[in-house]
XYZ file of C-alpha atoms in Angstrom:
636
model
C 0.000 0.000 0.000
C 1.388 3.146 -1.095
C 2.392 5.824 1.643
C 0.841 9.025 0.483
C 2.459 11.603 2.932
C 5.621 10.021 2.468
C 5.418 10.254 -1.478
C 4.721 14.093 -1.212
C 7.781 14.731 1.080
C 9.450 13.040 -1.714
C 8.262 15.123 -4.379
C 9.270 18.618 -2.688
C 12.962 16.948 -1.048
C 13.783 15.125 -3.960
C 14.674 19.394 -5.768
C 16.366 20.609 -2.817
C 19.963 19.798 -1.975
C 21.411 18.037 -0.391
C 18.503 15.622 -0.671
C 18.985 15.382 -4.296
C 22.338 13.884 -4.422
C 20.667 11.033 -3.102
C 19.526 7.700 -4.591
C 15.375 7.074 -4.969
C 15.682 4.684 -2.403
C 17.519 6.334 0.315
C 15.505 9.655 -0.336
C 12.200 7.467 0.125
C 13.302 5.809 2.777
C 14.118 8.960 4.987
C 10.811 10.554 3.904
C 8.377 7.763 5.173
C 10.276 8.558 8.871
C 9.636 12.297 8.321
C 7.794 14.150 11.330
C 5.748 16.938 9.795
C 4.775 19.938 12.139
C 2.346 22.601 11.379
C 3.826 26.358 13.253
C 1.613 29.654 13.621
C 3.669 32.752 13.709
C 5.687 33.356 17.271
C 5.917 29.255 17.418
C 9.243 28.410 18.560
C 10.671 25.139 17.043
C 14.170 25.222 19.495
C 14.908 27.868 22.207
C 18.218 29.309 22.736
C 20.185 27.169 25.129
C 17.306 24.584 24.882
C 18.571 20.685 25.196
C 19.378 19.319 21.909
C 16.429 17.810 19.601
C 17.513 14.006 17.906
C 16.424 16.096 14.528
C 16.885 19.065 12.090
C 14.472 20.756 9.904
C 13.820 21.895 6.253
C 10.851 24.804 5.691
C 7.887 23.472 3.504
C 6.015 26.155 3.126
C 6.229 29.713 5.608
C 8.970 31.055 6.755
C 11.479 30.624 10.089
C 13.706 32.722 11.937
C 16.776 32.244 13.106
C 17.366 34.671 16.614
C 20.223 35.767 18.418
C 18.749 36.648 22.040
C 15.275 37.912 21.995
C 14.900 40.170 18.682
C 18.334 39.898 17.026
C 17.159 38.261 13.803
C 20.131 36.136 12.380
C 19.029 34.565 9.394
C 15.670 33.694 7.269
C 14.677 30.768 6.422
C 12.131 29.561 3.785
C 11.139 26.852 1.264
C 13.820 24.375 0.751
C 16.550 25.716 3.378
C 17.476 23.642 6.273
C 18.454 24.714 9.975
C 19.346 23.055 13.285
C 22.023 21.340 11.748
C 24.965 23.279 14.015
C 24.282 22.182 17.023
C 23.514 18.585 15.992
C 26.367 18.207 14.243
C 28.315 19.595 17.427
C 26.139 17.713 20.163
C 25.594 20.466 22.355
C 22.756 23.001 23.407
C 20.916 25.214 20.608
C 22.758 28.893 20.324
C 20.351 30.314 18.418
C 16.285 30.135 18.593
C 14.171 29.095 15.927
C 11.107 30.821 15.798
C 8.034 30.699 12.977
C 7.899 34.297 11.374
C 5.235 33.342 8.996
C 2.948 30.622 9.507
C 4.421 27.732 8.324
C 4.976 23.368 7.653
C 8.228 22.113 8.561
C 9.698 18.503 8.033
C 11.821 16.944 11.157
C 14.105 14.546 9.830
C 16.011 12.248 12.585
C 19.614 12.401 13.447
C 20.206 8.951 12.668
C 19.062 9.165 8.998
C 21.709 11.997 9.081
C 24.262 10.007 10.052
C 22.790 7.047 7.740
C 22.613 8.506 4.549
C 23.507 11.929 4.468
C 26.569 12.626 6.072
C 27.991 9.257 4.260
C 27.318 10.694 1.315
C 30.294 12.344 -0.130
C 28.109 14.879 -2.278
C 25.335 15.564 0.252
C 28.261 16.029 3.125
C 30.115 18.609 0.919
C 26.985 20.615 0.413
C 26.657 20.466 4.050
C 29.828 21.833 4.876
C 29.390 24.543 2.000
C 26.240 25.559 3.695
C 27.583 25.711 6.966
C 30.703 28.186 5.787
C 28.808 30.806 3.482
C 25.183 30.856 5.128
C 24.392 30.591 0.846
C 21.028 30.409 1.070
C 19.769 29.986 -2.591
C 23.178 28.664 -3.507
C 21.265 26.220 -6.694
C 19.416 29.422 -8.106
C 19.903 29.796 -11.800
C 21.852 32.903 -11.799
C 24.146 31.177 -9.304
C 24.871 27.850 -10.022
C 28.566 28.312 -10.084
C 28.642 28.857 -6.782
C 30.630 27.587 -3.728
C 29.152 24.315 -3.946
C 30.043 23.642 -7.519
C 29.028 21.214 -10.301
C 32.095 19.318 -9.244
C 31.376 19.093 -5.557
C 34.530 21.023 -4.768
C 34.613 24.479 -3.020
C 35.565 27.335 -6.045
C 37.169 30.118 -4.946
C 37.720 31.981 -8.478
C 34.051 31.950 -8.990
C 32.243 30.872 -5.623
C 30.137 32.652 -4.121
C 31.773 35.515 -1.875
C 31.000 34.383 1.486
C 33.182 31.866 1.349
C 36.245 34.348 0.136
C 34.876 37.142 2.488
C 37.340 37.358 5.568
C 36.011 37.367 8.837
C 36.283 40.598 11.229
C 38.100 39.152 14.656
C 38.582 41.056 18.133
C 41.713 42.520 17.618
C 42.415 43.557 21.156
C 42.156 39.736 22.710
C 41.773 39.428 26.534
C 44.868 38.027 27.772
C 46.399 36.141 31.133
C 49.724 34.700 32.214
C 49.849 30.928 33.167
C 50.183 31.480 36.723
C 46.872 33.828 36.905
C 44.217 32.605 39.331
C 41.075 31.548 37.858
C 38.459 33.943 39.529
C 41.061 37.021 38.532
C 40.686 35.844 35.187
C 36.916 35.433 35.581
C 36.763 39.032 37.160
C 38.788 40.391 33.778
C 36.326 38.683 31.520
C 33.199 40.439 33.294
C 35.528 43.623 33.040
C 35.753 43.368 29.997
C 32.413 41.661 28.732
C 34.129 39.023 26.903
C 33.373 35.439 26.797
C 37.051 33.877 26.631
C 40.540 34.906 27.857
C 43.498 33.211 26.390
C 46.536 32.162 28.486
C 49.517 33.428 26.854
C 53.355 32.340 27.151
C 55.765 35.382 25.571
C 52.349 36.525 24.122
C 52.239 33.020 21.862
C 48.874 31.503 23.023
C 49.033 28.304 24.915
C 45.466 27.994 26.070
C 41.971 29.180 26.605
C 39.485 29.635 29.367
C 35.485 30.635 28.119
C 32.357 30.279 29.945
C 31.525 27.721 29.644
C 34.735 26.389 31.577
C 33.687 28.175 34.471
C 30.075 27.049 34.597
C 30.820 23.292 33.678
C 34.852 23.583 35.861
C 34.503 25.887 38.802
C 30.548 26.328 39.182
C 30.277 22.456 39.731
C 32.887 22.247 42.095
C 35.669 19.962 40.028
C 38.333 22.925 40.751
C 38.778 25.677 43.125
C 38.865 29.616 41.720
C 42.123 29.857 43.542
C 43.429 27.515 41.193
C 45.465 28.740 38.263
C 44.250 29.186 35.090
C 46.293 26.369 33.641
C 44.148 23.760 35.610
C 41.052 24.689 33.580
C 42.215 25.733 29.969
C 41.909 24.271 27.103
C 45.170 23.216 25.558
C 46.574 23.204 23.192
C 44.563 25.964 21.389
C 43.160 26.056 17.620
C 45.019 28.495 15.681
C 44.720 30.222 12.144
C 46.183 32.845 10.359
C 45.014 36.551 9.947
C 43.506 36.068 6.367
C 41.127 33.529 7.200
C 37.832 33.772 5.422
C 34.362 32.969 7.115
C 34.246 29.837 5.128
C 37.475 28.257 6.543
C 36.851 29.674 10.119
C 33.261 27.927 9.890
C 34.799 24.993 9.233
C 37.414 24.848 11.428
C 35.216 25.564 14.300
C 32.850 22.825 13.540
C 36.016 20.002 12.656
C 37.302 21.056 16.185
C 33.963 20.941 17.773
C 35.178 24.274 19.136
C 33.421 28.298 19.043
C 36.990 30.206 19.582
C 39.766 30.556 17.529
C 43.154 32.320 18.430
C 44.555 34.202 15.148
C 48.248 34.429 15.410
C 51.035 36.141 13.017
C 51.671 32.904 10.599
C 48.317 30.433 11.647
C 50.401 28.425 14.151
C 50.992 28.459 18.095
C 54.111 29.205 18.058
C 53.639 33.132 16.260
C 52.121 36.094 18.072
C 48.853 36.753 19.098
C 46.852 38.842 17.260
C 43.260 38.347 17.932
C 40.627 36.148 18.648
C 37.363 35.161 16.679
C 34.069 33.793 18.089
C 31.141 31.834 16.752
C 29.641 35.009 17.789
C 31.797 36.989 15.610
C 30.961 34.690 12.501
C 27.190 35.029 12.834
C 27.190 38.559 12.641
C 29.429 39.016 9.698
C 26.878 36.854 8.013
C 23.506 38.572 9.060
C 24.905 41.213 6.326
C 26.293 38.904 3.721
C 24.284 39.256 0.225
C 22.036 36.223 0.354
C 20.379 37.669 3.533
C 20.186 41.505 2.430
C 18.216 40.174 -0.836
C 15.451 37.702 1.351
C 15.189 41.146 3.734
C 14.207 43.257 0.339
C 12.018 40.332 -0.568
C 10.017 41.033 3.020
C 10.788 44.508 3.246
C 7.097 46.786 3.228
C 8.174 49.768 2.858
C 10.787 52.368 0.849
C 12.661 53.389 4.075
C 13.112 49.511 4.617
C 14.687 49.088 1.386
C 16.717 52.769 1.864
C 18.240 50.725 4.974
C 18.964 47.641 3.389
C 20.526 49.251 -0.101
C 23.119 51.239 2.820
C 23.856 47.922 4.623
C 24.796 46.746 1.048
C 26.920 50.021 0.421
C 29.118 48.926 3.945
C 28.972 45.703 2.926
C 30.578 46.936 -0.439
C 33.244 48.959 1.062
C 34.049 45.453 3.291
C 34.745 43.727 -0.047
C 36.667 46.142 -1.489
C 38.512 46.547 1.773
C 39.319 42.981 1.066
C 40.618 43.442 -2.393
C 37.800 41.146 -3.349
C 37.088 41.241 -7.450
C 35.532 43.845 -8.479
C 33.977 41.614 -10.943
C 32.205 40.080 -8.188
C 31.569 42.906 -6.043
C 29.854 44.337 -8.799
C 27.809 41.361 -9.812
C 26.533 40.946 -5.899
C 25.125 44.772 -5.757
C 23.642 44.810 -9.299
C 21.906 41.819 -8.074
C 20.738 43.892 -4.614
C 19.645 46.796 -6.833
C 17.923 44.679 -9.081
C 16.098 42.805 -6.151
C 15.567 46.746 -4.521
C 13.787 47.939 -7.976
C 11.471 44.827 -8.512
C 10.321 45.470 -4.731
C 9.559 48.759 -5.498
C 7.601 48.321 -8.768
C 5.515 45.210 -6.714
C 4.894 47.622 -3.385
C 3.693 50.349 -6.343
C 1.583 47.754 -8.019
C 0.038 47.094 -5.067
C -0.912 50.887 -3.883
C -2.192 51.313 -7.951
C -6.147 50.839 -7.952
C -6.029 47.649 -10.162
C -3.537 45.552 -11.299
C -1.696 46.741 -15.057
C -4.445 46.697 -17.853
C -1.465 44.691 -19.943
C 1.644 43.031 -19.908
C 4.755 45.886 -19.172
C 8.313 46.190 -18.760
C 10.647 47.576 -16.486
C 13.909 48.763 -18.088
C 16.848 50.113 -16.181
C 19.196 51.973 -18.251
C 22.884 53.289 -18.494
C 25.403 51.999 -15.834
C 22.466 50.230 -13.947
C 21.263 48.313 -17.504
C 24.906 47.426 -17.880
C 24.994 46.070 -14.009
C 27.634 48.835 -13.006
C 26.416 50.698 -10.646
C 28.113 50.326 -7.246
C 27.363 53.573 -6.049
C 23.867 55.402 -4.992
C 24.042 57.491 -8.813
C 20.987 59.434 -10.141
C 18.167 57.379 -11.508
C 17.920 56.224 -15.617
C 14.893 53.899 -16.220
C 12.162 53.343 -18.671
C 8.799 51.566 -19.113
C 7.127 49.507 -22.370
C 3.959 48.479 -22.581
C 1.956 45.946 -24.975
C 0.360 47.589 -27.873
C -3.303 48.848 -26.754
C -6.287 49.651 -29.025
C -6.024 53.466 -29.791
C -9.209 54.049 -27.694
C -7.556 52.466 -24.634
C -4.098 54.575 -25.243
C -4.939 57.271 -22.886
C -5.983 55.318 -19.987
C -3.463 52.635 -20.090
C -0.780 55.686 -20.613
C -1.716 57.283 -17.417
C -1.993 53.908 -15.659
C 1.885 53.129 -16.017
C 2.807 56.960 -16.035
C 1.381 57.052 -12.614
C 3.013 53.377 -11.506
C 6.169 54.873 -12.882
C 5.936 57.648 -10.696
C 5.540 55.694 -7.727
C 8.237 53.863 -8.042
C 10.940 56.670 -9.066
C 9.173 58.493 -5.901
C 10.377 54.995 -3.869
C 14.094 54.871 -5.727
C 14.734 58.230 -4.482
C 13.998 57.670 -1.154
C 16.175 54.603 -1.022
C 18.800 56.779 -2.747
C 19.031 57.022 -6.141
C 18.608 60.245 -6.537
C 16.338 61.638 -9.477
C 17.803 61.826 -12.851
C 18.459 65.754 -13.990
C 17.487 64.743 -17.235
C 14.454 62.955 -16.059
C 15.372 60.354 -18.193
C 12.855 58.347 -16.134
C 9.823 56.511 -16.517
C 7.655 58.949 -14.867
C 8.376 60.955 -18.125
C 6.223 60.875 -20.927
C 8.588 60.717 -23.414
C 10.447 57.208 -21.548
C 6.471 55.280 -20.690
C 5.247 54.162 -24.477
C 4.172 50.810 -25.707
C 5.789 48.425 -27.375
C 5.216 50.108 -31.243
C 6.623 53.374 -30.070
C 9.789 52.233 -28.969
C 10.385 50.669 -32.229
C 9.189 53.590 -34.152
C 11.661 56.046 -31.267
C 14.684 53.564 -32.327
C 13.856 53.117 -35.964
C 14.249 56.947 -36.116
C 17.400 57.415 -33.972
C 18.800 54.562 -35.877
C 17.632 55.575 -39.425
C 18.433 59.512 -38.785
C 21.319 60.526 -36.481
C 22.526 63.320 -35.054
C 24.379 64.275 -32.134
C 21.170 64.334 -29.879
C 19.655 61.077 -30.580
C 23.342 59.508 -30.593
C 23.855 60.643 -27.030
C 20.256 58.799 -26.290
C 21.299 55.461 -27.830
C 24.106 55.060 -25.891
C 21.749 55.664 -22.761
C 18.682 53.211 -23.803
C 20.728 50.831 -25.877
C 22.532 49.701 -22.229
C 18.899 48.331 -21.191
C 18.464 45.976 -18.758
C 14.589 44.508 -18.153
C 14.454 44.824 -13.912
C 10.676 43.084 -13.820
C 7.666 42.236 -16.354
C 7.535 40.548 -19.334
C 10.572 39.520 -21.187
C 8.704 38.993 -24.688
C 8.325 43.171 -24.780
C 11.814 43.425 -24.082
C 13.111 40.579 -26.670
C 11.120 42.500 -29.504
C 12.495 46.011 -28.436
C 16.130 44.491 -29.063
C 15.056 42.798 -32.532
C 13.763 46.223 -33.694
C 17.031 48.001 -33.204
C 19.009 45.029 -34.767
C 16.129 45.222 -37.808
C 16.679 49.000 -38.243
C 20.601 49.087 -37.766
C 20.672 46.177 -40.502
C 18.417 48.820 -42.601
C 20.905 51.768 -42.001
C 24.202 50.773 -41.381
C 26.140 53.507 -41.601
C 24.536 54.377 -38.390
C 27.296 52.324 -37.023
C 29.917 54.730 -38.182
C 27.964 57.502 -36.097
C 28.061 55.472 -32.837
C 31.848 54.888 -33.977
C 32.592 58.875 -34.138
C 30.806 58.870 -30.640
C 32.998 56.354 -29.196
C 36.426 58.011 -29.810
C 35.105 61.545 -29.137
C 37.092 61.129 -26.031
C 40.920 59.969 -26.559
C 42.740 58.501 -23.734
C 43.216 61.616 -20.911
C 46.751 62.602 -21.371
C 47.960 66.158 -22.555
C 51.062 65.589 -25.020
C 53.812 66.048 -21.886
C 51.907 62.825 -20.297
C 50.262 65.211 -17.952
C 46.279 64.007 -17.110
C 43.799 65.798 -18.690
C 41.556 67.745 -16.069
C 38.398 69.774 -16.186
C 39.752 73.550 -16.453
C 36.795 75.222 -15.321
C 33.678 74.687 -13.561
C 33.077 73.063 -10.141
C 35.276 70.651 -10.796
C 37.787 72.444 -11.911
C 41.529 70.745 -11.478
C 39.870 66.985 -10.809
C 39.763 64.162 -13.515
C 36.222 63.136 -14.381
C 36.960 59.561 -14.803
C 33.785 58.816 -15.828
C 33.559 60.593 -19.346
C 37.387 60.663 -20.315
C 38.369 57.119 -19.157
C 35.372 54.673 -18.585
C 32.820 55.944 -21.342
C 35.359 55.527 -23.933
C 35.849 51.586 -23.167
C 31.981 51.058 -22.164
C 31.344 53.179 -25.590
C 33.455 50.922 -27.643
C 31.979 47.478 -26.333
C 28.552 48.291 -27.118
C 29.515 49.773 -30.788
C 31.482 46.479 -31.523
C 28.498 44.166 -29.735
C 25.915 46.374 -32.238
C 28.065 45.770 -34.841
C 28.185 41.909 -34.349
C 24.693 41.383 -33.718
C 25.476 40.037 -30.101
C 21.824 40.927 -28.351
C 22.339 39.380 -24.679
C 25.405 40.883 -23.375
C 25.015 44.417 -21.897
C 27.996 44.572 -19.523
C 30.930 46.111 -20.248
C 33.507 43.233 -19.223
C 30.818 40.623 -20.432
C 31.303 42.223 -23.690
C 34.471 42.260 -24.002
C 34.843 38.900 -23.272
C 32.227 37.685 -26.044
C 34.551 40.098 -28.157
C 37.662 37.995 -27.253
C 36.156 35.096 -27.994
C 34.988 35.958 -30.958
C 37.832 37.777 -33.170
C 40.671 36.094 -30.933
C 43.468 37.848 -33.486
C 42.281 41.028 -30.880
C 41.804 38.877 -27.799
C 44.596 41.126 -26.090
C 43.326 44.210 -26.796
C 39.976 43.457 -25.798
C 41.415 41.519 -22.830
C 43.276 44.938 -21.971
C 40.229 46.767 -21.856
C 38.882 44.647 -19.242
C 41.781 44.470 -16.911
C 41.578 48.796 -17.616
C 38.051 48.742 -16.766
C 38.251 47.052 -13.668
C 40.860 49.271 -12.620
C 38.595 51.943 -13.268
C 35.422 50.468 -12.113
C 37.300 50.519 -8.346
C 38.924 53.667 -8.591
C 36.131 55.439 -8.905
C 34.083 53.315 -6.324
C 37.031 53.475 -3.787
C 36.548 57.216 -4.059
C 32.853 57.851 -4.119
C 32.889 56.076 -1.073
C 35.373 57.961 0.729
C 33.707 60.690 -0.619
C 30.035 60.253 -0.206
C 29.220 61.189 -3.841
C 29.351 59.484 -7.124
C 32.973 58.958 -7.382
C 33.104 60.508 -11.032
C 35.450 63.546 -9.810
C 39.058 62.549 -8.346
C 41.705 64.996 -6.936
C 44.470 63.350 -8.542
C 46.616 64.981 -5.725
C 44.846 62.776 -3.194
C 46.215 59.689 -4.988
C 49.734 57.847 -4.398
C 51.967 57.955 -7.509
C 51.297 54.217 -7.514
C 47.923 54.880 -8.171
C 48.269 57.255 -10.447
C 50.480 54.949 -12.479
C 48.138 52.270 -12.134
C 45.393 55.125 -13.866
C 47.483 56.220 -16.565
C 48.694 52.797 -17.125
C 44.506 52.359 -18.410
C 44.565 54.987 -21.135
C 46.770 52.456 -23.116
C 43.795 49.931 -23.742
C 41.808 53.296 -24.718
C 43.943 54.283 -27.192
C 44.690 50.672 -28.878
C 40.229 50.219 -28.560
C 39.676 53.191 -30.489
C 42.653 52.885 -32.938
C 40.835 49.367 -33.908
C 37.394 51.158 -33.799
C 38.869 54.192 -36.401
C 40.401 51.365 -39.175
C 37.212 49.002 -38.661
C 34.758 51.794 -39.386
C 36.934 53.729 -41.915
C 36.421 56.799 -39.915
C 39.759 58.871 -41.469
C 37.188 59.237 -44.093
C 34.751 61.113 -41.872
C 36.633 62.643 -39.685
């Protein structure tokens, strides 16, 4: 007779890793003991400090927290993702509480079938560890399947996902003790200090460690006196790793040792100096701000000023990264996908305040350095809206329907920090809010009759990027402007004037080129005289190749290089220039609270500036290629 329940647990565990690196059998087999319980919201399923359950859990349906304390929300967890698994795993009292936040069904699955068939198998244990280190939670999504659990099992540094190359922030400042130090002066420093360890130290290399725990389970019970010395309780010898550690490796160090403190030291080893200490503590706070848990607060978030807070945790966590020396290939990537998650929250929290739900199918397009998934940095707004063809009599209304969504949600962008555009190259403008036959008929012109106006637009809308709606609108807008540049190509040779406009910023004495008047007058505006010129280039040669999915600048590049590999080292110049560029100017907007676009080139080390001039190279060899493929001495 056929066990129903069990058969449906199959059907949802069998998608969800690490259940799915199991065999039909063993996944059955753990589903017919699964203990299903039913949570309304404020249900706990653990406490903090609570005595272990002989389970963990997965999230049906609903939605869990994970708390530090009473409030301190730690992490979120919903369909698919799995908690409880520390503290079995370590076979000792819960740390963290487990409460429902939403009302919700979760499975129980039994320690021993952990043991049985999980944790002996070599996949599902890997993707257990990966879990534990990066606190990934939608580490199988399709944007982000080359992630730190990989298609080979292994842990990928060069493109995993960055919690596991994050480093950790540790106590530098450790509490210390010599080995002769009585216990309760020890204990009497650690209240002092409100720490939860102090390490013993010989010649300030660390030989041991006292936390807690030692004195509740050590002197509270009795087994030693408090006038003993501190050597009598420690814990020796002590787990040590070196300063660079990221959260991943710490993780997993902790949970190999069975231990929640690790001494840093000079070279990783005992027998180096002391140079901080990090916690369990310490690791679950770096990861309440790592990117998988900003974008599941966005997807909760209610309000504008909930996403203004969340877009500024993202801008610290940002600076971390680049702090870090992280990629900016991958810092970039992470807070396109945060700005991306930011602007589909706003359009759905607009939808919802609109008095009906869009008369047809729409698109959300974000455009310029946004489009091209380049903007680190809180810049002005550039966005646009298409709309499925209407019946003329239903023009007006459906016009005023998305004009007014569209001003809802630039009205919400602003006040999470994009500031509006000058221009008003926005949605909420007329002139960027038409259906799907006027944007053909607005590019078929541009395309079919230049000039210097409706140039400088194309290289604004052409870098578009569809944020939410329907993909079909969007698919048809690019195979229009493909349709009319195949109909007028010499329009090519127009974008190709535009693109070397600005040759690389050096005077003839090698001196930079800066602005001479103005506001900014004596700083280099990076932005126009040394990015546009590469970002320019890649989307002429793209055009020119009919290449229709690739809209950022490095991705471009790279489809370049593998295309016409005779120029894969120019091309492969240009991105090594641009991400030079990308996190210069990032670097400085930060430190200066602005855009980044102006730098006072006095402000820089002569290293950097080397490293800045050493771009303009890759500018000039770019737009040398651009002048002979276009024949542009001719028109010039």
């Amino acid at each position: 007779m056929k066990n129903t329940i069990a058969e449906r647990i199959y059907d949802f565990l069998k998608d969800f890793p690490p259940f799915n690196t199991l065999d039909n059998a063993q996944l059955m087999t753990i589903c017919e003991q699964v203990k299903v319980g039913y949570y309304e919201v404020g249900d706990y399923i653990f406490k903090e400090n609570e005595s272990l359950h002989d389970a963990f859990y997965v999230v049906k349906d609903g939605a869990v927290g994970i708390f530090r304390g009473l409030d301190v929300l730690v992490d979120e967890c919903d369909e698919g993702d799995i908690f409880g698994l520390r503290a079995l795993i370590r076979q000792s009292n819960y740390r963290l509480s487990a409460k429902a936040i939403e009302e919700c069904i979760v499975y129980a699955i039994s320690s021993d079938l952990l043991d049985e068939f999980i944790t002996s198998n070599i996949e599902a244990n890997k993707f257990i560890m990966a879990s534990f280190a990066s606190n990934t939670l939608d580490r199988y999504s399709d944007k982000d399947r080359a992630g730190l659990y990989s298609s080979e099992g292994e842990f990928n540094k060069e493109t995993g996902h960055l919690a596991f190359i994050q480093n950790v922030t540790y106590k530098k400042t450790p509490v210390t003790c010599p080995p002769n130090t009585q216990i309760g002066n020890a204990a009497l420093t650690m209240t002092d200090k409100k720490v939860g360890s102090i390490i013993i130290t010989d010649e300030n290399r660390p030989i041991g460690i006292i936390t807690d725990k030692d004195l509740r389970t050590k002197i509270a019970t009795g087994k030693f006196a408090i006038s003993d010395i501190v050597t009598s309780i420690m814990s020796s010898p002590v787990i040590t790793i070196a300063e660079d550690i990221s959260i991943a490796e710490a993780q997993i160090t902790m949970l190999r040792n069975k231990i929640t403190h690790l001494c840093i030291t000079k070279n990783g080893t005992p027998h180096s100096e002391l140079v901080g200490v990090l916690s369990e503590h310490d690791i679950v706070v770096a990861q309440s701000n790592n990117p998988s848990f900003l974008i599941k607060e966005v997807k909760r978030a209610e309000t504008a000023e909930k996403l203004r807070d969340i877009r500024l945790k993202a801008q610290g966590l940002m600076k971390r990264y680049l702090d870090q020396h992280i990629p900016i290939g991958f810092v970039s990537k992470i807070v396109s996908a945060i700005n991306e998650a930011i602007t589909q929250k706003a359009i759905s929290l607009s939808i919802d305040e609109m008095q009906g739900q869009p008369p047809v199918a729409f698109s959300w397009l974000s455009l310029g350095s946004q489009g091209r998934a380049e903007q680190l940095l809180l810049t002005d707004q550039d966005n646009a809206l298409v709309y499925a063809d209407v019946a003329l009599e239903d023009e007006a209304k459906t016009k005023a329907y998305f004009l007014k969504l569209a001003q809802l949600v630039t009205i919400k962008l602003n006040i999470v920090g994009f500031e509006f555009c000058p221009a008003q190259m926005m949605a909420s403008n007329p002139k960027w809010c038409l259906s799907l036959s006027e944007w053909k008929n607005q590019f078929n012109d541009w395309v079919t009759k230049p000039d210097e106006d409706k140039i400088m637009l194309c290289t604004i809308f052409f870098d578009y990027e569809k944020a939410y709606g329907d993909s079909a609108l969007v698919e048809q807008m690019s195979e229009s402007i493909f349709n009319s540049i195949d109909s007028y190509t010499i329009f090519l040779n127009f974008l190709a004037l535009n693109a070397i406009k600005n040759p690389p910023p050096l005077s003839f004495f090698r001196q930079f080129l800066v602005e001479s008047s103005g506001e900014h007058k004596d700083l280099f505006d990076i932005k126009a005289r040394a990015m546009m010129p590469l970002v320019d280039s890649a989307r002429l040669l793209v055009l020119s190749k009919n290449i229709k999915d690739h809209n950022n600048t490095i991705e471009r590049f790279k489809k370049l290089a593998e295309l016409e590999p005779q120029n894969g080292d120019v091309y492969n110049a240009c991105i090594d220039s641009f991400k030079i560029l990308l996190r210069f100017r990032t670097v400085e907007g930060l430190k200066q609270g602005d855009s980044g676009r102006f730098i006072d080139l006095k402000s820089l080390s002569k290293a950097n500036r080397l490293k800045l001039k050493g771009c303009f190279g890759s500018i000039k060899d770019i737009q040398e290629l651009i002048k002979v493929r276009f024949n542009l001495a001719q028109m010039m």
